[in-house]
Coordinates of C-alpha atoms and ligand atoms in Angstrom, one line a residue:
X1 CA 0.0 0.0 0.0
X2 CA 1.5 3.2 -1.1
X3 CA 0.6 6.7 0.7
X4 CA 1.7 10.3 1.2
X5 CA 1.6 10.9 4.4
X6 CA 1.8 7.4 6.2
X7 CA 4.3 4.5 5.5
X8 CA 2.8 1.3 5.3
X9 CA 5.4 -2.1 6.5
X10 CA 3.9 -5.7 7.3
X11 CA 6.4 -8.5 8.2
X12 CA 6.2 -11.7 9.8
X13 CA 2.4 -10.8 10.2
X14 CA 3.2 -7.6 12.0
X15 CA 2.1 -4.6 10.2
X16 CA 3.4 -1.0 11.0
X17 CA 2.3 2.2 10.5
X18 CA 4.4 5.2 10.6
X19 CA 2.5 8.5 10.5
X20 CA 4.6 10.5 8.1
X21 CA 4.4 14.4 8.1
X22 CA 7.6 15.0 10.0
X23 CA 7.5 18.5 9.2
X24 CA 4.3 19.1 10.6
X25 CA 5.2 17.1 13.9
X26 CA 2.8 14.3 12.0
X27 CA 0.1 16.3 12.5
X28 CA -3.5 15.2 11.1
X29 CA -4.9 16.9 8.4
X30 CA -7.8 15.1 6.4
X31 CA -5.9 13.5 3.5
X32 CA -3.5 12.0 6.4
X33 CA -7.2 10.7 8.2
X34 CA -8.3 9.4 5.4
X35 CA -4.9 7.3 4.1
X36 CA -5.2 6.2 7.5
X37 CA -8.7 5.3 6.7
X38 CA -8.3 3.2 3.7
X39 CA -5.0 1.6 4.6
X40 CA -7.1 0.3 8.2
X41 CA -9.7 -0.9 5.9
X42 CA -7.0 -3.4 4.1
X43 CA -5.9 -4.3 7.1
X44 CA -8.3 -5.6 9.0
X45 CA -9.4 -7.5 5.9
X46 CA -6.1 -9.2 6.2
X47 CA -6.5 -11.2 9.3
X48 CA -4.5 -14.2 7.7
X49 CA -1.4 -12.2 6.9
X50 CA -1.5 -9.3 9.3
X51 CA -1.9 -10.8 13.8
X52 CA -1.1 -7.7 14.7
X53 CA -0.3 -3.5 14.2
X54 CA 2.4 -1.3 15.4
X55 CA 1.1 2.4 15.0
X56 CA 4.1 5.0 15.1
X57 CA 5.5 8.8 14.3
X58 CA 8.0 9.2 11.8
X59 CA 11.4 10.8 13.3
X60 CA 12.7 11.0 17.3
X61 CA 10.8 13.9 18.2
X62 CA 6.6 13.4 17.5
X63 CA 4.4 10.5 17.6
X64 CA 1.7 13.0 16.7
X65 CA 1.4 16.6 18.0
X66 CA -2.6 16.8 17.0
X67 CA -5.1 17.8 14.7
X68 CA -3.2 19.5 12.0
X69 CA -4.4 23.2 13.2
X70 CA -3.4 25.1 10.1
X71 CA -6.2 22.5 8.2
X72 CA -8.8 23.6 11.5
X73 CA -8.2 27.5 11.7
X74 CA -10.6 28.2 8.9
X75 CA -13.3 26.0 9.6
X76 CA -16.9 27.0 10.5
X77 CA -19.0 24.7 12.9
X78 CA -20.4 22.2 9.3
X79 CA -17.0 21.6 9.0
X80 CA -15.3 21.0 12.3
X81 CA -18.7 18.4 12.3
X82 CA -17.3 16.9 9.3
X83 CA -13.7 17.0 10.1
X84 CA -14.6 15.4 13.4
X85 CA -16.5 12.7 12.6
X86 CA -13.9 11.7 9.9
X87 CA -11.5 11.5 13.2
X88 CA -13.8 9.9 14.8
X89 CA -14.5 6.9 12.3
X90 CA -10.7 6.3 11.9
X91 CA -10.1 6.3 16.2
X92 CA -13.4 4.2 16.3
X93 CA -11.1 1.7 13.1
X94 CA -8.2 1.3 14.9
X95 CA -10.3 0.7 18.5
X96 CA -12.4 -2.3 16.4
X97 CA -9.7 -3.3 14.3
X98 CA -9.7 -7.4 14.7
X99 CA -6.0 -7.3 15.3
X100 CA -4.3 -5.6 18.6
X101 CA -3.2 -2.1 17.8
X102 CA -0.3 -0.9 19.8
X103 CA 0.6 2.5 19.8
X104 CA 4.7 3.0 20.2
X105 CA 4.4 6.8 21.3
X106 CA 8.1 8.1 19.9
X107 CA 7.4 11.9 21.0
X108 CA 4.4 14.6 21.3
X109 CA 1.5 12.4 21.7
X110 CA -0.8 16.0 22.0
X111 CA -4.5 16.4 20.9
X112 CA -5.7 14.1 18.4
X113 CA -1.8 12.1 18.8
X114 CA -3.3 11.5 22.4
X115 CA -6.9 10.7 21.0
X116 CA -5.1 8.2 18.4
X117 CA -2.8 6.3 21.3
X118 CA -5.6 6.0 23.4
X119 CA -7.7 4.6 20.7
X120 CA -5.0 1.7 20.3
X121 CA -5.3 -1.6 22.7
X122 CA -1.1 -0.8 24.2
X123 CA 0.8 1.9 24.4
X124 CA 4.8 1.8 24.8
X125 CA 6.7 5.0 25.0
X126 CA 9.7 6.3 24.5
X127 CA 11.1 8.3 27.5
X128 CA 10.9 11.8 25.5
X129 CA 6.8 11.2 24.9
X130 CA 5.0 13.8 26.2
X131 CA 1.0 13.8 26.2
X132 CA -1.3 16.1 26.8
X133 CA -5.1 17.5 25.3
X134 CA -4.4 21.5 24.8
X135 CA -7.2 22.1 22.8
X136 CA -8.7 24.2 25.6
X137 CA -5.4 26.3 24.8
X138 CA -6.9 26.5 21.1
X139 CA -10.1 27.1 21.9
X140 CA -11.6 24.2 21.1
X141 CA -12.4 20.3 22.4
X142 CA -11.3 17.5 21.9
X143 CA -12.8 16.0 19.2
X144 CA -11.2 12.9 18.5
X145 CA -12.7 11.1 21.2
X146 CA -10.6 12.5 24.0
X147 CA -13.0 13.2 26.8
X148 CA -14.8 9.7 26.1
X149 CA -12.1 7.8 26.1
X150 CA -9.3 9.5 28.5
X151 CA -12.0 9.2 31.2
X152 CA -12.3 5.7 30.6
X153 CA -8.7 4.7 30.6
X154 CA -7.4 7.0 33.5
X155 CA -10.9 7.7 35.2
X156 CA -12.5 11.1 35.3
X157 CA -10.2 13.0 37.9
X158 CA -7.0 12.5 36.4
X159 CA -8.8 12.7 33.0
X160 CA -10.5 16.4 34.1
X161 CA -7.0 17.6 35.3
X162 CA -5.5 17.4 32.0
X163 CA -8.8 18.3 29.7
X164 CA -9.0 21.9 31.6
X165 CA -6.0 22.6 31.8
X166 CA -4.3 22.0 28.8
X167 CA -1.2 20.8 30.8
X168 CA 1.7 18.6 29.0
X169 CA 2.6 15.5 31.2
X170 CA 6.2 13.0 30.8
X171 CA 6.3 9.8 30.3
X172 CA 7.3 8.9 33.3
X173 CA 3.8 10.3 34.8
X174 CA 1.9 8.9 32.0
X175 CA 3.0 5.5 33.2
X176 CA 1.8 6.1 37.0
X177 CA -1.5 7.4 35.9
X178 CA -1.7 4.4 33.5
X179 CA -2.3 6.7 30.5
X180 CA 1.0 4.4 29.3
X181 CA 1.6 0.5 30.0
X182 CA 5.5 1.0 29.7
X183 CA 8.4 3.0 29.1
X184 CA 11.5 2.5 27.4
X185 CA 14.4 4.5 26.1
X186 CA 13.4 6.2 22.3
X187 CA 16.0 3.3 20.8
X188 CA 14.6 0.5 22.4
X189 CA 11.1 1.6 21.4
X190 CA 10.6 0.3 18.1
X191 CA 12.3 -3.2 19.1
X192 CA 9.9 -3.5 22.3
X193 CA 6.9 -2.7 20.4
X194 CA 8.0 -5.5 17.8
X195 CA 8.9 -8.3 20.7
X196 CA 5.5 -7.4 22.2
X197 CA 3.9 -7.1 18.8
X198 CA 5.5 -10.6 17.6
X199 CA 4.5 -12.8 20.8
X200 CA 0.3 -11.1 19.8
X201 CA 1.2 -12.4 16.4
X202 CA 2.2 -16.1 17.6
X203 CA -0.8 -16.7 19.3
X204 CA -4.0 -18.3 18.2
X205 CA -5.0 -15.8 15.8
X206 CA -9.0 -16.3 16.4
X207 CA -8.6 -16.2 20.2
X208 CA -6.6 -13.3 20.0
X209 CA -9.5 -11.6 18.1
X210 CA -12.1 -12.8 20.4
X211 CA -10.4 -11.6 23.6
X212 CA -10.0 -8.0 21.9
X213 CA -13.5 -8.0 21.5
X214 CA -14.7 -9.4 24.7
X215 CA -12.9 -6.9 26.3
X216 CA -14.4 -4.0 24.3
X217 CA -17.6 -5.0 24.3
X218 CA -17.5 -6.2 27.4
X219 CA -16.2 -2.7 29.0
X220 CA -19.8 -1.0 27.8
X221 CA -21.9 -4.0 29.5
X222 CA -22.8 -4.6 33.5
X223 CA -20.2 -7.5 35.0
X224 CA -23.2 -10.0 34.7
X225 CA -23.6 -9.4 31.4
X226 CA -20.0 -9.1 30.6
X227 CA -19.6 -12.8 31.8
X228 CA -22.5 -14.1 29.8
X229 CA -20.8 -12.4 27.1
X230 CA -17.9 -14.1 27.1
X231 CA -18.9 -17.2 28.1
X232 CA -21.0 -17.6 24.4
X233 CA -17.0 -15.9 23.0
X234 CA -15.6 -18.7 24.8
X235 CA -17.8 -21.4 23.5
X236 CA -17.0 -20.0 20.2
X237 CA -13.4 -21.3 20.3
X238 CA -14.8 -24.7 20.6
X239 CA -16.1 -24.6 17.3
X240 CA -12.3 -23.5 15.3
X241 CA -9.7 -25.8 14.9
X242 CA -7.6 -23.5 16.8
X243 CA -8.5 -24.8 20.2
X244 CA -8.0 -28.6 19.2
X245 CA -4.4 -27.4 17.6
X246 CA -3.7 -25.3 21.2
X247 CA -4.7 -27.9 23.5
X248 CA -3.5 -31.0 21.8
X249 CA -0.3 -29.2 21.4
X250 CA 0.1 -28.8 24.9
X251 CA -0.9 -32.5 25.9
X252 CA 1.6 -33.8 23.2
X253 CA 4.3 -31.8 24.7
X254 CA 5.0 -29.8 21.3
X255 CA 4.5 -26.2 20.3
X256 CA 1.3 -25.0 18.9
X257 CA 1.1 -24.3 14.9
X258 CA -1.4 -21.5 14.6
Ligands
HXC1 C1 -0.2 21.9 12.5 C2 1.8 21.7 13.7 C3 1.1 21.1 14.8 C4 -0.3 20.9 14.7 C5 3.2 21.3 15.3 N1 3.1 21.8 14.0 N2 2.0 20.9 15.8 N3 1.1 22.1 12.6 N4 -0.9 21.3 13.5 N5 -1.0 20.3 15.6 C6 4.1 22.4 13.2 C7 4.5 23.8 13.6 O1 3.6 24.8 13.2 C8 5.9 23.9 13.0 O2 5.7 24.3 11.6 C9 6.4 22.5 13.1 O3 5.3 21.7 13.3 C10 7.4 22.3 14.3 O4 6.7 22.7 15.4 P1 7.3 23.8 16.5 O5 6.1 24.4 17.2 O6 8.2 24.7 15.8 O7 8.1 22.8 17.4 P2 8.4 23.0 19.0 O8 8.8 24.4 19.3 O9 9.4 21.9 19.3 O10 7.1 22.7 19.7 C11 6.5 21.4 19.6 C12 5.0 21.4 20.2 C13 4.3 22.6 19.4 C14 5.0 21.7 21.6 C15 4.4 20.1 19.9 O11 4.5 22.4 18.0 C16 2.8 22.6 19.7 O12 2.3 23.0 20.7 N6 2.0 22.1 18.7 C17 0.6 22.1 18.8 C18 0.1 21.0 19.7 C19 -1.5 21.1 19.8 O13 -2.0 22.1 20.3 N7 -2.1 20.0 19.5 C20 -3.6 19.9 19.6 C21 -4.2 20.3 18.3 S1 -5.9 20.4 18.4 P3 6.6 25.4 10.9 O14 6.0 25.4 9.5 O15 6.4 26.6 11.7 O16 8.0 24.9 11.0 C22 -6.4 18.8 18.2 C23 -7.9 18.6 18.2 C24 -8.3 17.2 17.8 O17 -5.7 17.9 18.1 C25 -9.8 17.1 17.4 C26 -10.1 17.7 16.1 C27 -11.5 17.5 15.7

């Protein structure tokens, strides 16, 4: 898949995606929303080849530093409606996506770059990143899905704190408040994200899928409800060949082939 403003890799069933506007800090304007768009599309019709995604920033400094705002500052309310909901279908792509999505934050994760790791099932960072929602500082809202899903991963104190105020946080907080799972130096980023990325990818594909989804569906349901859910998911794995491959495997003392 060839694009402008995002690079497209897959190997070994891992497929990356580098958001590619270095000048810009890999900020999102439309056309880079919808590359991102199509090139989602492909992948998640390519569960065979592709177990799981690796979403990145091109360069050491910016995983992405927001909404591009030069594309935003002329807007009128029709289209900040449009652009948002364009942002919101590709957040809402790489949330439903079959295959994890982990987001290797390599610098400014502000804005929609916060909106887009927080969309992702993982998030690694490099010890630069820096995250943050200014749009207050702007004007503006988040409008990527910020004050929906920051609440949700951090809960609403920690989430309020940095919605008003616009404030920039490290890495190294963004890991205490569990806005990040881990931290790593910027040059062990990349390979982290691929060890992590690679052990998704040897899995059982199917189970893999159905645990992503019993999780997010699960999330908007009461516990009782949740646990009927995945009790029908679970039953499910009964009927691919996956679970006889996985369990045999382990009662014949051999690795699984998935
Ligand atoms: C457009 C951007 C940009 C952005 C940076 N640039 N962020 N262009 N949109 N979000 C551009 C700069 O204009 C500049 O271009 C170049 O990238 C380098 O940026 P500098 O500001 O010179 O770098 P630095 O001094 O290191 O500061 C880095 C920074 C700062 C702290 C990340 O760039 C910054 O505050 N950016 C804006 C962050 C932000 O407010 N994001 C939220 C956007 S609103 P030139 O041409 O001058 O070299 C949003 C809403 C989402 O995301 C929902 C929409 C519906």
């Amino acid at each position: 898949m060839a694009f402008e403003n995002i690079v497209f890799e897959q190997s070994d069933g891992i497929a990356k995606i580098t958001i590619n506007r270095p000048k810009a800090l890999n900020a999102l304007n439309k056309q880079t929303l919808l590359e991102l768009q199509s090139c989602l599309a492909e992948v998640a019709l390519n569960t065979a080849g592709i177990r799981s995604v690796i979403i990145t920033g091109s360069g050491e400094k910016s995983f992405v530093a927001g909404a591009d705002i030069s594309y935003m500052q002329p807007l009128d309310p029709a289209g900040g409606k449009t652009f948002a909901s364009l942002g919101h279908k590709v957040m809402a792509m790489v949330e439903n996506l079959p295959q994890p999505v982990i987001a290797a934050v390599n610098g400014f994760a502000l804005g929609g770059g916060c909106e887009l790791a927080i969309s992702c099932d993982i998030r690694y960072a490099s010890d630069n990143a820096k995250f943050g929602q200014p749009e207050v500082n702007l004007g503006v809202i988040p409008g990527f899905g910020g004050t929906q899903r920051l609440p949700r991963l951090i809960g609403k104190g920690l989430a309020n704190e940095l919605l008003f105020s616009g404030k920039m946080i490290d890495s190294a907080e963004a890991e205490r408040i569990g806005l990040v799972n881990r931290v790593y130096p910027q040059e062990q980023l990349m390979e982290e994200s691929m060890k992590l990325a690679a052990m998704i990818a040897s899995r059982g594909p199917g189970a893999v899928r159905l645990c992503k989804e019993s999780v997010n569906n699960g999330m908007e349901m009461d516990l009782n409800r949740g646990c009927a859910y995945e009790t029908d998911l679970f039953a499910l794995c009964f009927a691919d060949e996956e679970q006889q491959e996985g369990m045999s495997a382990f009662l014949e003392k051999r690795s699984p082939k998935f």
